[in-house]
XYZ file of C-alpha atoms in Angstrom:
319
model
C 8.591 1.097 7.628
C 8.229 1.090 3.874
C 9.970 -1.084 1.294
C 10.457 1.061 -1.806
C 10.604 -0.550 -5.221
C 12.976 1.111 -7.672
C 12.655 -1.241 -10.616
C 10.308 1.118 -12.448
C 10.132 4.097 -10.118
C 6.803 2.770 -8.889
C 5.440 3.479 -5.392
C 6.267 1.137 -2.536
C 5.047 -2.387 -3.109
C 5.378 -3.608 0.470
C 4.326 -1.929 3.706
C 3.502 -2.841 7.308
C 0.018 -3.770 6.164
C 1.674 -6.476 4.034
C 3.229 -7.973 7.158
C 6.786 -6.634 6.783
C 8.032 -5.161 10.068
C 11.207 -3.962 11.764
C 11.845 -4.643 15.440
C 14.791 -4.128 17.780
C 15.769 -7.469 19.326
C 18.912 -6.231 21.105
C 19.308 -2.584 22.152
C 23.095 -2.598 22.461
C 24.476 -0.123 21.883
C 27.436 -1.577 20.040
C 30.280 0.680 19.024
C 30.538 -1.213 15.728
C 28.062 -4.072 15.472
C 28.826 -6.438 12.591
C 28.512 -9.889 11.112
C 25.153 -11.356 12.157
C 25.329 -15.082 11.367
C 22.606 -17.685 11.839
C 24.017 -20.979 13.121
C 21.361 -23.409 11.865
C 23.026 -26.360 13.589
C 22.438 -24.805 17.021
C 19.521 -22.474 16.173
C 21.501 -19.481 17.421
C 22.276 -16.037 16.074
C 25.805 -14.723 16.503
C 27.099 -11.198 15.947
C 30.030 -9.063 17.064
C 30.947 -5.645 18.372
C 34.218 -5.095 16.490
C 35.579 -2.204 18.517
C 34.004 -3.461 21.733
C 35.961 -6.741 21.288
C 32.940 -8.897 22.014
C 30.916 -11.717 20.466
C 27.194 -12.039 21.207
C 24.739 -14.885 20.791
C 20.964 -15.178 21.161
C 18.035 -17.175 19.864
C 16.110 -16.057 16.786
C 14.068 -13.502 18.770
C 17.034 -12.054 20.659
C 16.384 -13.962 23.900
C 18.833 -16.060 25.946
C 21.603 -13.530 25.375
C 25.223 -14.562 25.953
C 28.392 -12.447 25.481
C 32.047 -13.423 25.151
C 35.040 -11.089 25.268
C 37.835 -11.530 22.721
C 41.448 -10.312 23.047
C 41.616 -8.074 19.977
C 39.572 -5.880 17.665
C 37.574 -8.355 15.591
C 36.483 -7.573 12.041
C 34.338 -10.594 11.135
C 33.488 -14.165 12.024
C 32.388 -17.311 10.199
C 31.139 -20.714 11.305
C 33.514 -23.708 11.332
C 32.863 -27.390 10.732
C 34.213 -28.283 14.194
C 31.952 -25.888 16.112
C 34.483 -23.092 16.459
C 34.460 -19.725 14.680
C 36.948 -18.445 12.131
C 37.721 -14.758 12.603
C 39.727 -11.853 11.255
C 41.399 -9.771 13.973
C 43.788 -6.846 13.932
C 46.639 -9.287 14.517
C 45.489 -11.809 11.890
C 43.379 -14.914 11.433
C 42.252 -16.944 14.429
C 39.995 -19.864 15.359
C 37.743 -19.142 18.338
C 36.339 -21.751 20.725
C 33.406 -20.411 22.756
C 33.300 -21.796 26.282
C 30.699 -21.001 28.929
C 32.719 -18.214 30.518
C 35.619 -17.532 28.166
C 37.018 -17.739 24.650
C 40.044 -19.669 23.488
C 41.796 -18.409 20.342
C 44.109 -20.491 18.176
C 46.101 -17.974 16.152
C 46.766 -18.817 12.498
C 48.790 -15.835 11.307
C 48.843 -12.296 9.971
C 48.427 -12.222 6.179
C 49.849 -8.707 5.807
C 52.373 -8.127 8.627
C 54.197 -5.253 6.928
C 51.156 -2.958 7.018
C 51.003 -1.264 10.427
C 47.905 0.790 9.629
C 45.556 -2.003 8.464
C 43.483 -4.711 10.116
C 41.289 -7.558 8.885
C 37.706 -6.452 8.369
C 34.787 -7.974 6.442
C 34.885 -11.734 5.879
C 32.686 -14.581 4.657
C 32.949 -18.361 4.219
C 32.186 -19.786 0.757
C 30.438 -23.064 -0.095
C 33.784 -24.880 -0.398
C 34.763 -23.978 3.162
C 37.224 -21.160 2.398
C 37.256 -17.929 4.395
C 37.520 -14.755 2.335
C 38.539 -11.701 4.330
C 39.765 -8.250 3.400
C 41.757 -5.685 5.305
C 40.989 -2.016 5.848
C 43.087 1.067 6.398
C 42.188 2.039 9.951
C 42.507 5.757 9.179
C 40.612 5.510 5.856
C 43.653 7.299 4.463
C 45.408 4.950 2.000
C 44.466 2.259 -0.485
C 46.856 -0.280 1.044
C 44.158 -2.813 1.956
C 43.881 -6.209 0.268
C 41.577 -9.206 -0.156
C 42.750 -12.619 1.095
C 41.516 -16.195 0.757
C 42.197 -18.570 3.664
C 41.906 -22.228 2.760
C 41.230 -25.336 4.855
C 44.967 -26.020 4.890
C 45.334 -22.717 6.783
C 47.306 -21.217 3.916
C 46.276 -17.777 2.746
C 46.522 -16.192 -0.684
C 46.448 -12.505 -1.553
C 43.891 -12.318 -4.377
C 43.445 -8.567 -4.989
C 44.608 -5.270 -3.538
C 44.760 -1.477 -3.669
C 41.556 -1.037 -1.645
C 40.832 1.284 1.284
C 38.109 -0.534 3.270
C 37.139 -4.099 2.343
C 33.430 -4.805 2.715
C 30.359 -6.363 1.114
C 31.676 -9.901 0.568
C 28.983 -12.331 -0.620
C 28.594 -15.219 -3.065
C 25.983 -16.134 -5.657
C 23.902 -19.255 -4.884
C 25.797 -21.297 -7.490
C 29.147 -20.200 -6.053
C 30.384 -18.826 -9.364
C 30.180 -15.126 -8.591
C 31.710 -13.176 -5.736
C 30.735 -9.682 -4.623
C 33.094 -7.245 -2.926
C 32.909 -3.555 -1.963
C 35.487 -0.883 -1.287
C 33.154 1.207 0.804
C 35.332 4.296 1.110
C 35.321 4.859 -2.644
C 31.640 3.944 -3.109
C 32.373 1.010 -5.409
C 31.131 -2.558 -5.418
C 32.488 -5.209 -7.752
C 31.673 -8.641 -9.120
C 34.245 -11.331 -9.808
C 33.959 -14.642 -11.593
C 34.837 -17.349 -9.067
C 36.033 -20.848 -9.903
C 34.437 -22.970 -7.139
C 37.016 -25.743 -7.340
C 40.206 -23.686 -7.234
C 39.003 -20.469 -5.610
C 40.523 -18.412 -8.420
C 39.005 -14.981 -9.070
C 38.873 -13.354 -12.499
C 37.104 -10.682 -14.537
C 36.641 -8.025 -11.864
C 34.011 -5.578 -13.064
C 31.948 -2.747 -11.635
C 28.700 -3.797 -9.983
C 27.451 -0.736 -8.048
C 28.395 2.914 -7.931
C 26.879 3.935 -4.617
C 27.466 7.641 -5.190
C 24.035 7.361 -6.813
C 22.503 6.464 -3.429
C 22.520 7.859 0.068
C 25.079 5.837 2.018
C 27.508 3.171 0.833
C 27.530 -0.624 0.939
C 29.003 -2.006 4.147
C 28.231 -5.657 4.963
C 26.090 -7.712 2.598
C 24.460 -11.039 1.846
C 22.790 -12.841 -1.067
C 19.298 -14.330 -0.922
C 18.118 -17.635 -2.405
C 17.122 -15.869 -5.638
C 20.646 -14.535 -6.092
C 19.835 -10.928 -5.216
C 22.395 -8.900 -3.282
C 21.351 -7.197 -0.022
C 23.630 -4.435 1.230
C 23.554 -2.381 4.426
C 23.842 1.272 3.362
C 26.104 2.815 6.001
C 25.228 6.491 6.585
C 22.207 5.869 4.346
C 19.819 4.518 6.972
C 18.623 1.607 4.854
C 19.213 -1.856 3.471
C 18.843 -2.330 -0.255
C 18.212 -5.310 -2.511
C 19.984 -5.340 -5.886
C 19.508 -7.676 -8.846
C 22.645 -9.491 -10.109
C 22.866 -6.909 -12.904
C 23.023 -4.053 -10.377
C 19.439 -2.803 -10.626
C 18.067 -1.498 -7.340
C 14.984 -3.596 -6.605
C 13.951 -2.569 -3.098
C 15.085 -0.258 -0.337
C 14.026 -0.690 3.292
C 14.342 2.459 5.398
C 15.583 1.867 8.944
C 15.309 3.828 12.225
C 19.138 4.070 12.332
C 21.520 5.948 10.059
C 24.495 3.562 10.208
C 23.501 -0.051 9.497
C 26.615 -2.155 9.079
C 25.643 -5.626 7.861
C 22.596 -7.727 7.055
C 22.037 -11.472 6.804
C 19.188 -13.959 6.804
C 18.424 -16.290 9.665
C 15.755 -17.860 11.798
C 14.312 -21.378 11.384
C 13.014 -20.579 7.881
C 15.854 -18.214 6.889
C 13.300 -15.479 6.298
C 14.342 -12.976 8.998
C 16.772 -10.280 7.857
C 19.030 -9.331 10.769
C 20.760 -5.938 10.656
C 23.595 -4.751 12.896
C 24.489 -1.093 13.376
C 27.120 1.284 14.742
C 27.489 4.311 16.993
C 31.223 5.076 16.765
C 30.817 7.743 14.067
C 27.823 9.479 15.635
C 27.948 12.666 17.671
C 26.206 12.856 21.027
C 23.409 14.836 19.387
C 22.980 12.163 16.716
C 22.860 9.427 19.347
C 20.089 11.263 21.165
C 18.148 11.503 17.915
C 18.713 7.787 17.197
C 17.922 5.801 20.342
C 18.272 2.525 18.392
C 21.730 3.308 17.023
C 24.072 0.406 17.743
C 21.201 -2.041 18.137
C 20.404 -5.308 16.355
C 17.279 -5.146 14.197
C 15.141 -7.955 12.780
C 13.068 -7.481 9.618
C 10.260 -10.033 9.471
C 7.560 -10.805 6.921
C 9.823 -11.011 3.869
C 9.231 -14.750 3.564
C 5.591 -14.144 2.718
C 6.846 -12.264 -0.340
C 9.128 -15.091 -1.461
C 12.362 -13.730 0.031
C 14.576 -16.158 1.930
C 18.272 -16.540 2.581
C 20.783 -19.352 2.267
C 22.296 -21.414 5.049
C 25.752 -20.195 6.067
C 28.622 -22.494 4.960
C 31.265 -23.635 7.421
C 35.003 -23.136 7.260
C 36.862 -26.429 6.846
C 39.410 -26.531 9.608
C 41.419 -29.320 7.969
C 42.314 -30.066 4.367
C 44.801 -29.311 1.646
C 43.082 -26.560 -0.292
C 44.651 -23.122 -0.047
């Protein structure tokens, strides 16, 4: 594994000899692994297999594995203040209680019921306890997807639209900038975000990923405000400065990483989910770790750490 620095075109600045390593902590294979989230309150890592309709949990090293089945295709999850999970399903928003042997879903509603060819996809909770989640066109055929904000009062607001596949949602450490990607058109955007009201404004281009191999799927922001994106079909995760400069690229032993996030006791492990659903049988044979969950360790020694995941407020008046 090599971490390539692209700030000046210089050679790689980090390598295994610097203590940065990739390991597989869950072999899967998931059809569409997504949404690794570190639950600091319980010292557990959660992630999902969207198309496999399953939630997984393990400790920081991938041990003590526990699965739960869910009743619908699930696009993303977030932590809640009451111990449940907030989720975006094909049929809409839901709150998930994880029991020892089953899940219990409290359905909230479908934010876009007139669109028969979309489902909720990437989602993330902000520091004020709101869940931001976008839809995707399941056939990648039309730009009829939209971005929604679900507030603690369980009221949703359509905040932007005319996308194909919503992805890459993340927030700056100060909560005043939001990132969002339409992965099927190789575009990532920045918005100004008003933390108090949740209003978005000033959408502008952030990344044009036609310049890179792969496109931004799921993403996170580190404590320094840099944006980490999983480059689907690019076999890498990349770290971008807030102005869009590519700072580092970490090559992976899989071609289709789907999302990355920080976790572990010190928030210095970068977890990466991956997918197999788009791979041929020949590609799967060439990529034995496709669909697995990877852990990148050693970044903390180089000053890279993540932020603790916020929790969705299950009660309140804010929309």
